[in-house]
Amino acid sequence: MHTVELQGEGSGVKRTVLPSGIRVITETMPTLASETVGIWVDSGSRDETDRTAGSTHFLEHMLFKGTRTRTARQIAETFDRTGGESNAATAKEYTCYYSRCLVDDLPVVTQLLWDMVLDSLIDPAEFERERGVIIEELAMDADDPTDVLYESFDSFVFGDHPLGRPIGATKEQIAALPHEVLLEHHAANYIGPRLVFAAAGGQSHEAVVEQVLAATAHLPVPQAPGHTTEQPTAEAPAGSRPLAGSRPGRPERTAPGFRSGTLLVDKETEQQGIILGVPGLPEAHPDRFTFSVMYSLLGGGMSSRLFQSVREEHGLAYSVHCFASRYQDAGQFGIYAGCSPAQAQAVVDLCAAEFARLATQTPAEDEVAAVIAQASGSTMLGLESSAARMNRLARLEMSGQPFESPMDALARVRAVTPEMVRDLAARLHAQDAALVTVGPAKSLHLPD
């Protein structure tokens, strides 16, 4: 085993790579009596094929349905007895199983999470029952116009690329998914080198490592060269890792293109949902700190330009804001608004005008300073949560980003200048845009 203190002596952030290839990364918060932990799997819906579409999300459901030593009811009762919370999430690039509990209950919760992840039965009868549950879940999502809008946007701009596929796949794909696909998916992806155990809270790193070792002692040691069990070299800082896409043991990911143009999805709704978007920044892009300031200034809150213009000044929409999706090798940046169909084109034009203004006119010093102050405050308040810190550790580890202390990250944000914001907005705005809408309006178009 090899342990590295990632953010300097005394930072409380450590990573240990176990002989199995599992990476254990923790942040000790000594004043807390609780711990938030998660098992992160380096596999998401973008790693699926047409044959296996939906298997990542389906498997997430199945791991709560019983193991070799626990029934589904016993799993639920054990989580309930800890008095905390537990759940799972499937995304396009990862899957996570997590729980928050008292430090005293951490050994039980750690053992339970690993039992689910490594030793689930994935029973054929349970599989057939859960197939119906997932189809109902997809039907519920199809009734939500906002879900339809965002999935339509992904499908339109990414086309046939796996990032364009809904995370849960389609009802037809789930209805046809064979049981053996889940078994194959589990065997190929739920292996040591593709698993990260992240924890933040009152327990020490050494105690967490001991608990993970005890729960995963039966895993084999990887034999293939080049896994993340390798020691850092003299040229590579101790806190650095290979980029996510270069890790062996995972199918190679290919970057998507971005289709511009207009897609109108006809749906009988009271409001017209609108997304105006362009290619954004990948997860680890060097301009990510400037991007956070630009995002907040344009559409990150009630004082943002979009909110003040579209809602407060013109009264055209109740909800208007920016959104961003960031992946290993691609990203999206866009503006969302919901408004009456009759006002939809005016809202599109106004949103586009605000984006263009930011791209061509340097914002005032005091406006940028106010955004940075707000971002600094919200960042520090958010990091008082052990769940936020656990998520931050895991995302940095899985994306291959260098570890920085929260204060170092804030310093990077505070170094952003108005000129940097304008220049990034100009680069994003210069790209061809996509307009996707859901609702009854039939003649919307991109601004000239």
CSV table of C-alpha atoms in Angstrom, one decimal:
chain,number,residue,atom,x,y,z
A,1,MET,CA,0.0,0.0,0.0
A,2,HIS,CA,1.1,3.6,-0.6
A,3,THR,CA,-0.3,6.6,1.2
A,4,VAL,CA,0.1,10.2,0.1
A,5,GLU,CA,-1.0,13.4,2.0
A,6,LEU,CA,-2.4,15.3,-0.9
A,7,GLN,CA,-2.7,19.0,0.2
A,8,GLY,CA,0.4,19.4,2.3
A,9,GLU,CA,1.4,18.4,5.8
A,10,GLY,CA,-1.5,18.6,8.3
A,11,SER,CA,-4.2,19.2,5.6
A,12,GLY,CA,-6.2,16.1,6.6
A,13,VAL,CA,-6.5,14.9,3.0
A,14,LYS,CA,-4.9,11.5,2.2
A,15,ARG,CA,-5.0,8.9,-0.5
A,16,THR,CA,-4.0,5.2,-0.1
A,17,VAL,CA,-4.0,2.8,-3.0
A,18,LEU,CA,-4.8,-0.7,-1.8
A,19,PRO,CA,-3.2,-3.9,-3.3
A,20,SER,CA,-6.5,-4.5,-5.1
A,21,GLY,CA,-6.2,-1.2,-6.9
A,22,ILE,CA,-9.0,0.5,-4.9
A,23,ARG,CA,-8.2,4.1,-4.1
A,24,VAL,CA,-9.2,5.3,-0.6
A,25,ILE,CA,-9.3,9.1,-0.3
A,26,THR,CA,-10.4,10.8,2.9
A,27,GLU,CA,-10.6,14.2,4.5
A,28,THR,CA,-10.5,14.2,8.3
A,29,MET,CA,-12.8,16.8,9.9
A,30,PRO,CA,-11.9,16.3,13.6
A,31,THR,CA,-14.8,18.2,15.0
A,32,LEU,CA,-17.5,16.1,13.4
A,33,ALA,CA,-19.2,13.0,14.9
A,34,SER,CA,-20.4,11.9,11.5
A,35,GLU,CA,-18.9,10.6,8.3
A,36,THR,CA,-20.1,10.8,4.6
A,37,VAL,CA,-18.7,7.9,2.5
A,38,GLY,CA,-19.2,6.8,-1.1
A,39,ILE,CA,-18.1,4.1,-3.4
A,40,TRP,CA,-17.5,5.6,-6.8
A,41,VAL,CA,-17.3,3.4,-9.9
A,42,ASP,CA,-15.4,4.7,-12.8
A,43,SER,CA,-18.1,3.8,-15.3
A,44,GLY,CA,-21.2,5.7,-16.5
A,45,SER,CA,-23.8,5.6,-19.2
A,46,ARG,CA,-21.4,7.0,-21.8
A,47,ASP,CA,-19.4,3.8,-21.5
A,48,GLU,CA,-22.4,1.7,-22.7
A,49,THR,CA,-23.0,0.4,-26.2
A,50,ASP,CA,-26.4,0.1,-28.0
A,51,ARG,CA,-26.6,-3.4,-26.7
A,52,THR,CA,-25.8,-2.5,-23.1
A,53,ALA,CA,-27.7,0.9,-23.0
A,54,GLY,CA,-29.4,1.4,-19.6
A,55,SER,CA,-27.3,-1.3,-17.8
A,56,THR,CA,-25.4,1.2,-15.6
A,57,HIS,CA,-28.5,2.7,-14.1
A,58,PHE,CA,-30.3,-0.7,-14.0
A,59,LEU,CA,-27.4,-2.2,-12.1
A,60,GLU,CA,-27.5,0.6,-9.6
A,61,HIS,CA,-31.1,-0.4,-8.8
A,62,MET,CA,-30.2,-4.1,-8.5
A,63,LEU,CA,-27.4,-3.6,-5.9
A,64,PHE,CA,-30.0,-2.8,-3.3
A,65,LYS,CA,-31.9,-6.0,-4.0
A,66,GLY,CA,-29.8,-8.4,-1.9
A,67,THR,CA,-26.4,-9.9,-1.5
A,68,ARG,CA,-25.1,-13.4,-0.6
A,69,THR,CA,-25.4,-12.5,3.1
A,70,ARG,CA,-28.2,-9.9,3.2
A,71,THR,CA,-31.7,-9.6,1.9
A,72,ALA,CA,-33.1,-6.4,0.4
A,73,ARG,CA,-35.0,-5.8,3.6
A,74,GLN,CA,-31.9,-6.3,5.7
A,75,ILE,CA,-30.0,-3.8,3.6
A,76,ALA,CA,-32.8,-1.2,4.1
A,77,GLU,CA,-33.1,-1.9,7.8
A,78,THR,CA,-29.3,-1.6,8.4
A,79,PHE,CA,-29.2,1.8,6.7
A,80,ASP,CA,-32.3,2.9,8.7
A,81,ARG,CA,-30.8,1.8,12.0
A,82,THR,CA,-27.8,4.0,11.5
A,83,GLY,CA,-30.1,7.1,11.5
A,84,GLY,CA,-28.4,8.7,8.6
A,85,GLU,CA,-29.1,8.7,4.9
A,86,SER,CA,-28.1,6.5,2.0
A,87,ASN,CA,-28.7,6.5,-1.8
A,88,ALA,CA,-27.1,6.0,-5.1
A,89,ALA,CA,-26.6,8.0,-8.3
A,90,THR,CA,-25.8,7.1,-11.9
A,91,ALA,CA,-24.3,9.8,-14.1
A,92,LYS,CA,-22.8,9.8,-17.6
A,93,GLU,CA,-19.2,9.2,-16.4
A,94,TYR,CA,-19.6,7.5,-13.0
A,95,THR,CA,-21.8,5.6,-10.6
A,96,CYS,CA,-21.9,6.3,-6.8
A,97,TYR,CA,-23.3,4.5,-3.7
A,98,TYR,CA,-23.1,6.7,-0.6
A,99,SER,CA,-24.2,7.0,3.0
A,100,ARG,CA,-23.9,9.5,5.9
A,101,CYS,CA,-23.7,8.0,9.4
A,102,LEU,CA,-22.2,8.5,12.8
A,103,VAL,CA,-18.5,7.7,13.1
A,104,ASP,CA,-19.5,4.9,15.5
A,105,ASP,CA,-21.6,3.3,12.8
A,106,LEU,CA,-19.0,3.6,10.0
A,107,PRO,CA,-17.7,0.0,10.2
A,108,VAL,CA,-21.2,-1.4,9.7
A,109,VAL,CA,-22.0,1.1,6.9
A,110,THR,CA,-18.7,0.5,5.1
A,111,GLN,CA,-19.1,-3.3,5.2
A,112,LEU,CA,-22.7,-2.9,3.9
A,113,LEU,CA,-21.7,-0.7,1.0
A,114,TRP,CA,-18.9,-3.0,-0.1
A,115,ASP,CA,-21.2,-6.0,0.3
A,116,MET,CA,-23.7,-4.4,-2.0
A,117,VAL,CA,-21.1,-3.3,-4.6
A,118,LEU,CA,-19.1,-6.5,-4.7
A,119,ASP,CA,-21.4,-9.4,-3.7
A,120,SER,CA,-24.9,-8.6,-4.9
A,121,LEU,CA,-26.9,-11.5,-6.2
A,122,ILE,CA,-28.3,-9.7,-9.2
A,123,ASP,CA,-31.1,-12.3,-9.1
A,124,PRO,CA,-33.0,-13.0,-12.3
A,125,ALA,CA,-36.4,-12.8,-10.7
A,126,GLU,CA,-35.6,-9.5,-9.0
A,127,PHE,CA,-34.2,-8.3,-12.3
A,128,GLU,CA,-37.6,-8.9,-14.0
A,129,ARG,CA,-39.5,-7.1,-11.2
A,130,GLU,CA,-37.2,-4.1,-11.3
A,131,ARG,CA,-37.4,-3.9,-15.1
A,132,GLY,CA,-41.0,-2.8,-14.6
A,133,VAL,CA,-40.0,-0.2,-11.9
A,134,ILE,CA,-37.4,1.4,-14.2
A,135,ILE,CA,-39.9,1.6,-17.1
A,136,GLU,CA,-42.3,3.4,-14.7
A,137,GLU,CA,-39.4,5.7,-13.7
A,138,LEU,CA,-38.7,6.5,-17.4
A,139,ALA,CA,-42.4,7.1,-18.0
A,140,MET,CA,-42.5,9.6,-15.1
A,141,ASP,CA,-39.5,11.4,-16.6
A,142,ALA,CA,-41.2,11.6,-20.0
A,143,ASP,CA,-44.1,13.4,-18.4
A,144,ASP,CA,-41.8,16.1,-17.0
A,145,PRO,CA,-41.2,18.8,-19.7
A,146,THR,CA,-38.0,20.0,-18.1
A,147,ASP,CA,-36.5,16.5,-18.2
A,148,VAL,CA,-37.6,16.1,-21.8
A,149,LEU,CA,-36.0,19.5,-22.7
A,150,TYR,CA,-32.6,18.6,-21.2
A,151,GLU,CA,-32.6,15.1,-22.7
A,152,SER,CA,-33.6,16.5,-26.1
A,153,PHE,CA,-30.8,19.0,-25.9
A,154,ASP,CA,-28.2,16.3,-25.2
A,155,SER,CA,-29.6,14.1,-27.9
A,156,PHE,CA,-29.6,16.9,-30.4
A,157,VAL,CA,-26.1,18.4,-29.8
A,158,PHE,CA,-24.3,15.1,-29.2
A,159,GLY,CA,-26.2,13.1,-31.8
A,160,ASP,CA,-25.2,9.4,-31.9
A,161,HIS,CA,-22.4,9.8,-29.4
A,162,PRO,CA,-23.0,8.0,-26.1
A,163,LEU,CA,-23.2,11.3,-24.2
A,164,GLY,CA,-26.3,12.0,-26.3
A,165,ARG,CA,-28.1,8.9,-24.8
A,166,PRO,CA,-30.4,9.3,-21.8
A,167,ILE,CA,-28.7,7.9,-18.6
A,168,GLY,CA,-31.6,5.5,-18.1
A,169,ALA,CA,-31.9,4.6,-21.8
A,170,THR,CA,-35.4,4.3,-23.3
A,171,LYS,CA,-38.3,2.2,-22.3
A,172,GLU,CA,-37.8,0.0,-25.4
A,173,GLN,CA,-34.1,-0.6,-24.6
A,174,ILE,CA,-34.9,-1.5,-20.9
A,175,ALA,CA,-37.7,-3.8,-22.0
A,176,ALA,CA,-35.2,-5.7,-24.3
A,177,LEU,CA,-32.2,-5.6,-21.9
A,178,PRO,CA,-30.9,-9.2,-21.2
A,179,HIS,CA,-30.1,-10.2,-17.6
A,180,GLU,CA,-26.6,-11.4,-18.7
A,181,VAL,CA,-25.7,-7.8,-19.7
A,182,LEU,CA,-25.9,-6.7,-16.1
A,183,LEU,CA,-23.7,-9.6,-15.0
A,184,GLU,CA,-21.2,-8.7,-17.7
A,185,HIS,CA,-21.3,-5.1,-16.8
A,186,HIS,CA,-20.7,-5.8,-13.1
A,187,ALA,CA,-17.8,-8.2,-13.8
A,188,ALA,CA,-16.1,-5.8,-16.1
A,189,ASN,CA,-16.5,-2.5,-14.1
A,190,TYR,CA,-16.8,-3.3,-10.4
A,191,ILE,CA,-13.1,-4.2,-10.0
A,192,GLY,CA,-10.4,-2.8,-7.8
A,193,PRO,CA,-8.7,-0.3,-10.2
A,194,ARG,CA,-12.0,1.2,-11.2
A,195,LEU,CA,-13.3,1.8,-7.6
A,196,VAL,CA,-12.7,4.9,-5.4
A,197,PHE,CA,-13.8,5.0,-1.7
A,198,ALA,CA,-14.2,8.6,-0.7
A,199,ALA,CA,-14.9,9.7,2.9
A,200,ALA,CA,-15.1,13.0,4.8
A,201,GLY,CA,-15.9,13.4,8.5
A,202,GLY,CA,-14.6,12.7,12.0
A,203,GLN,CA,-12.9,9.3,11.3
A,204,SER,CA,-9.1,9.1,10.7
A,205,HIS,CA,-7.7,8.1,7.4
A,206,GLU,CA,-6.0,5.1,8.9
A,207,ALA,CA,-9.2,3.7,10.4
A,208,VAL,CA,-11.1,4.1,7.2
A,209,VAL,CA,-8.4,2.3,5.3
A,210,GLU,CA,-8.5,-0.6,7.8
A,211,GLN,CA,-12.3,-0.8,7.4
A,212,VAL,CA,-12.1,-0.9,3.6
A,213,LEU,CA,-9.3,-3.5,3.7
A,214,ALA,CA,-11.4,-5.7,5.9
A,215,ALA,CA,-14.4,-5.4,3.6
A,216,THR,CA,-12.5,-6.0,0.3
A,217,ALA,CA,-9.8,-8.5,1.4
A,218,HIS,CA,-11.1,-11.1,-1.0
A,219,LEU,CA,-10.5,-9.0,-4.1
A,220,PRO,CA,-7.6,-10.1,-6.4
A,221,VAL,CA,-4.5,-8.0,-6.9
A,222,PRO,CA,-4.4,-6.7,-10.5
A,223,GLN,CA,-1.7,-8.2,-12.7
A,224,ALA,CA,-1.9,-5.9,-15.6
A,225,PRO,CA,0.9,-3.2,-15.6
A,226,GLY,CA,0.2,0.5,-15.4
A,227,HIS,CA,-2.7,0.5,-13.0
A,228,THR,CA,-3.0,3.3,-10.5
A,229,THR,CA,-1.2,1.2,-7.9
A,230,GLU,CA,2.0,2.6,-9.3
A,231,GLN,CA,4.1,5.0,-7.1
A,232,PRO,CA,4.4,8.6,-8.1
A,233,THR,CA,7.6,9.3,-10.0
A,234,ALA,CA,10.1,12.0,-9.2
A,235,GLU,CA,8.8,14.1,-12.1
A,236,ALA,CA,5.1,13.6,-11.0
A,237,PRO,CA,4.0,15.5,-7.9
A,238,ALA,CA,2.6,13.2,-5.2
A,239,GLY,CA,-0.9,14.5,-5.6
A,240,SER,CA,-1.1,14.0,-9.4
A,241,ARG,CA,-2.6,11.1,-11.3
A,242,PRO,CA,-2.9,10.2,-15.0
A,243,LEU,CA,-5.8,11.9,-16.7
A,244,ALA,CA,-9.1,9.9,-16.3
A,245,GLY,CA,-9.2,8.9,-20.0
A,246,SER,CA,-5.7,7.3,-19.8
A,247,ARG,CA,-6.3,4.9,-17.0
A,248,PRO,CA,-6.0,1.2,-18.1
A,249,GLY,CA,-8.9,-1.1,-17.4
A,250,ARG,CA,-11.6,1.2,-18.9
A,251,PRO,CA,-12.8,1.3,-22.5
A,252,GLU,CA,-11.4,4.3,-24.4
A,253,ARG,CA,-13.7,7.3,-24.5
A,254,THR,CA,-13.9,9.4,-27.6
A,255,ALA,CA,-14.8,13.1,-27.5
A,256,PRO,CA,-18.1,14.1,-29.0
A,257,GLY,CA,-18.8,16.8,-31.6
A,258,PHE,CA,-21.4,19.5,-31.0
A,259,ARG,CA,-24.3,20.0,-33.5
A,260,SER,CA,-25.6,23.5,-33.8
A,261,GLY,CA,-29.1,24.5,-35.2
A,262,THR,CA,-32.6,24.4,-33.9
A,263,LEU,CA,-34.8,21.6,-32.6
A,264,LEU,CA,-38.5,22.2,-31.7
A,265,VAL,CA,-40.2,19.5,-29.7
A,266,ASP,CA,-43.9,19.8,-29.9
A,267,LYS,CA,-45.6,19.2,-26.5
A,268,GLU,CA,-48.8,20.5,-25.1
A,269,THR,CA,-47.6,22.5,-22.1
A,270,GLU,CA,-48.5,25.8,-20.5
A,271,GLN,CA,-44.9,27.0,-20.8
A,272,GLN,CA,-42.3,26.9,-23.5
A,273,GLY,CA,-39.0,25.4,-22.2
A,274,ILE,CA,-35.9,26.9,-23.9
A,275,ILE,CA,-32.3,26.0,-24.0
A,276,LEU,CA,-29.8,28.2,-25.9
A,277,GLY,CA,-26.4,26.5,-25.7
A,278,VAL,CA,-22.9,26.3,-27.0
A,279,PRO,CA,-19.9,23.9,-26.4
A,280,GLY,CA,-18.5,24.5,-22.9
A,281,LEU,CA,-15.4,23.5,-21.0
A,282,PRO,CA,-14.3,20.0,-20.0
A,283,GLU,CA,-14.0,19.1,-16.3
A,284,ALA,CA,-10.3,19.9,-15.8
A,285,HIS,CA,-10.0,22.9,-18.2
A,286,PRO,CA,-7.5,25.5,-17.0
A,287,ASP,CA,-10.1,28.2,-17.4
A,288,ARG,CA,-12.6,26.5,-15.0
A,289,PHE,CA,-12.2,29.2,-12.3
A,290,THR,CA,-12.8,32.0,-14.8
A,291,PHE,CA,-15.8,30.0,-16.1
A,292,SER,CA,-17.3,29.9,-12.6
A,293,VAL,CA,-17.2,33.7,-12.3
A,294,MET,CA,-18.6,34.2,-15.8
A,295,TYR,CA,-21.4,31.7,-15.2
A,296,SER,CA,-22.4,33.4,-12.0
A,297,LEU,CA,-22.3,36.9,-13.5
A,298,LEU,CA,-24.4,36.0,-16.5
A,299,GLY,CA,-27.0,33.6,-14.9
A,300,GLY,CA,-26.1,32.2,-11.6
A,301,GLY,CA,-28.5,33.9,-9.2
A,302,MET,CA,-31.1,36.6,-8.6
A,303,SER,CA,-28.6,39.4,-9.1
A,304,SER,CA,-27.3,37.9,-12.4
A,305,ARG,CA,-27.7,39.8,-15.6
A,306,LEU,CA,-30.2,37.3,-17.1
A,307,PHE,CA,-32.4,37.3,-14.0
A,308,GLN,CA,-32.4,41.0,-13.7
A,309,SER,CA,-33.0,41.6,-17.4
A,310,VAL,CA,-35.4,38.8,-18.4
A,311,ARG,CA,-37.4,38.6,-15.2
A,312,GLU,CA,-37.1,41.8,-13.3
A,313,GLU,CA,-36.8,44.4,-16.0
A,314,HIS,CA,-39.0,42.8,-18.7
A,315,GLY,CA,-41.2,40.4,-16.7
A,316,LEU,CA,-41.0,37.7,-19.4
A,317,ALA,CA,-40.1,34.6,-17.4
A,318,TYR,CA,-40.3,33.2,-13.9
A,319,SER,CA,-37.2,31.0,-14.2
A,320,VAL,CA,-34.1,31.9,-16.2
A,321,HIS,CA,-30.5,30.8,-15.5
A,322,CYS,CA,-27.3,29.4,-16.9
A,323,PHE,CA,-26.4,25.7,-16.8
A,324,ALA,CA,-23.2,23.8,-17.5
A,325,SER,CA,-22.4,20.1,-18.0
A,326,ARG,CA,-18.8,19.2,-17.8
A,327,TYR,CA,-17.3,15.9,-18.8
A,328,GLN,CA,-13.8,14.4,-19.1
A,329,ASP,CA,-13.3,15.6,-22.7
A,330,ALA,CA,-16.3,17.9,-23.5
A,331,GLY,CA,-18.7,20.4,-22.0
A,332,GLN,CA,-21.9,22.3,-22.5
A,333,PHE,CA,-22.7,25.9,-21.5
A,334,GLY,CA,-26.2,27.2,-22.0
A,335,ILE,CA,-29.1,29.3,-20.8
A,336,TYR,CA,-32.4,27.9,-19.7
A,337,ALA,CA,-35.7,29.8,-19.5
A,338,GLY,CA,-39.3,28.9,-19.1
A,339,CYS,CA,-42.0,31.3,-20.4
A,340,SER,CA,-45.3,31.6,-22.1
A,341,PRO,CA,-45.1,30.3,-25.8
A,342,ALA,CA,-46.2,33.8,-27.0
A,343,GLN,CA,-43.1,35.4,-25.3
A,344,ALA,CA,-40.6,32.6,-26.3
A,345,GLN,CA,-38.9,34.3,-29.2
A,346,ALA,CA,-38.5,37.5,-27.2
A,347,VAL,CA,-36.9,35.6,-24.4
A,348,VAL,CA,-34.5,33.8,-26.8
A,349,ASP,CA,-33.5,37.1,-28.3
A,350,LEU,CA,-33.0,38.8,-24.9
A,351,CYS,CA,-30.9,35.9,-23.5
A,352,ALA,CA,-28.8,35.9,-26.6
A,353,ALA,CA,-28.3,39.7,-26.4
A,354,GLU,CA,-27.1,39.4,-22.8
A,355,PHE,CA,-24.6,36.7,-23.7
A,356,ALA,CA,-23.4,38.8,-26.6
A,357,ARG,CA,-23.0,41.9,-24.4
A,358,LEU,CA,-20.8,40.0,-21.9
A,359,ALA,CA,-18.7,38.7,-24.9
A,360,THR,CA,-18.1,42.2,-26.3
A,361,GLN,CA,-18.1,44.5,-23.3
A,362,THR,CA,-15.8,44.2,-20.4
A,363,PRO,CA,-17.8,44.0,-17.1
A,364,ALA,CA,-17.2,46.6,-14.4
A,365,GLU,CA,-14.7,45.9,-11.7
A,366,ASP,CA,-17.3,46.1,-8.9
A,367,GLU,CA,-19.7,43.7,-10.7
A,368,VAL,CA,-16.9,41.1,-11.0
A,369,ALA,CA,-15.8,41.7,-7.4
A,370,ALA,CA,-19.4,41.2,-6.2
A,371,VAL,CA,-19.7,37.9,-8.0
A,372,ILE,CA,-16.3,36.7,-6.7
A,373,ALA,CA,-17.4,37.6,-3.1
A,374,GLN,CA,-20.6,35.7,-3.6
A,375,ALA,CA,-18.8,32.7,-5.0
A,376,SER,CA,-16.3,32.7,-2.2
A,377,GLY,CA,-19.0,32.8,0.4
A,378,SER,CA,-21.1,30.0,-1.1
A,379,THR,CA,-18.0,27.8,-1.7
A,380,MET,CA,-16.9,28.0,1.9
A,381,LEU,CA,-20.4,27.5,3.3
A,382,GLY,CA,-20.9,24.5,1.0
A,383,LEU,CA,-17.6,23.0,2.2
A,384,GLU,CA,-18.9,22.9,5.8
A,385,SER,CA,-20.8,19.9,4.6
A,386,SER,CA,-19.1,16.5,4.8
A,387,ALA,CA,-21.1,15.4,1.8
A,388,ALA,CA,-19.8,18.3,-0.3
A,389,ARG,CA,-16.2,17.5,0.7
A,390,MET,CA,-16.7,13.8,0.0
A,391,ASN,CA,-18.1,14.6,-3.5
A,392,ARG,CA,-15.3,17.0,-4.2
A,393,LEU,CA,-12.6,14.5,-3.3
A,394,ALA,CA,-14.1,11.8,-5.5
A,395,ARG,CA,-14.7,14.1,-8.5
A,396,LEU,CA,-11.1,15.4,-8.4
A,397,GLU,CA,-9.7,11.9,-8.1
A,398,MET,CA,-11.8,10.5,-10.9
A,399,SER,CA,-11.2,13.4,-13.3
A,400,GLY,CA,-7.4,13.4,-12.7
A,401,GLN,CA,-7.4,17.0,-11.5
A,402,PRO,CA,-4.7,18.2,-9.0
A,403,PHE,CA,-5.8,18.5,-5.4
A,404,GLU,CA,-6.0,22.0,-4.1
A,405,SER,CA,-7.1,23.2,-0.7
A,406,PRO,CA,-10.4,25.2,-0.6
A,407,MET,CA,-8.3,28.3,0.1
A,408,ASP,CA,-6.1,27.7,-2.9
A,409,ALA,CA,-9.1,27.2,-5.1
A,410,LEU,CA,-10.6,30.5,-3.7
A,411,ALA,CA,-7.4,32.3,-4.5
A,412,ARG,CA,-7.7,31.1,-8.1
A,413,VAL,CA,-11.3,32.5,-8.3
A,414,ARG,CA,-10.2,35.8,-6.7
A,415,ALA,CA,-7.5,36.2,-9.3
A,416,VAL,CA,-10.1,36.4,-12.1
A,417,THR,CA,-10.3,39.8,-13.8
A,418,PRO,CA,-13.0,41.4,-15.8
A,419,GLU,CA,-10.9,41.0,-18.9
A,420,MET,CA,-10.6,37.3,-18.3
A,421,VAL,CA,-14.4,37.0,-18.0
A,422,ARG,CA,-15.0,38.9,-21.2
A,423,ASP,CA,-12.4,36.9,-23.2
A,424,LEU,CA,-13.8,33.6,-22.1
A,425,ALA,CA,-17.3,34.7,-22.9
A,426,ALA,CA,-16.1,35.9,-26.3
A,427,ARG,CA,-14.6,32.5,-27.0
A,428,LEU,CA,-17.7,30.6,-26.0
A,429,HIS,CA,-20.0,33.0,-27.8
A,430,ALA,CA,-18.1,32.8,-31.1
A,431,GLN,CA,-19.1,29.2,-31.4
A,432,ASP,CA,-22.2,28.1,-33.4
A,433,ALA,CA,-25.2,27.7,-31.0
A,434,ALA,CA,-28.0,25.3,-30.6
A,435,LEU,CA,-31.6,26.2,-29.7
A,436,VAL,CA,-33.8,23.4,-28.3
A,437,THR,CA,-37.3,24.1,-27.1
A,438,VAL,CA,-40.2,22.0,-25.7
A,439,GLY,CA,-43.7,23.3,-25.9
A,440,PRO,CA,-46.4,24.3,-28.4
A,441,ALA,CA,-44.5,27.2,-30.1
A,442,LYS,CA,-43.7,26.2,-33.7
A,443,SER,CA,-41.7,29.0,-35.2
A,444,LEU,CA,-38.8,29.8,-32.8
A,445,HIS,CA,-35.4,30.4,-34.3
A,446,LEU,CA,-31.8,31.4,-33.3
A,447,PRO,CA,-31.1,35.1,-33.3
A,448,ASP,CA,-29.4,36.5,-36.4
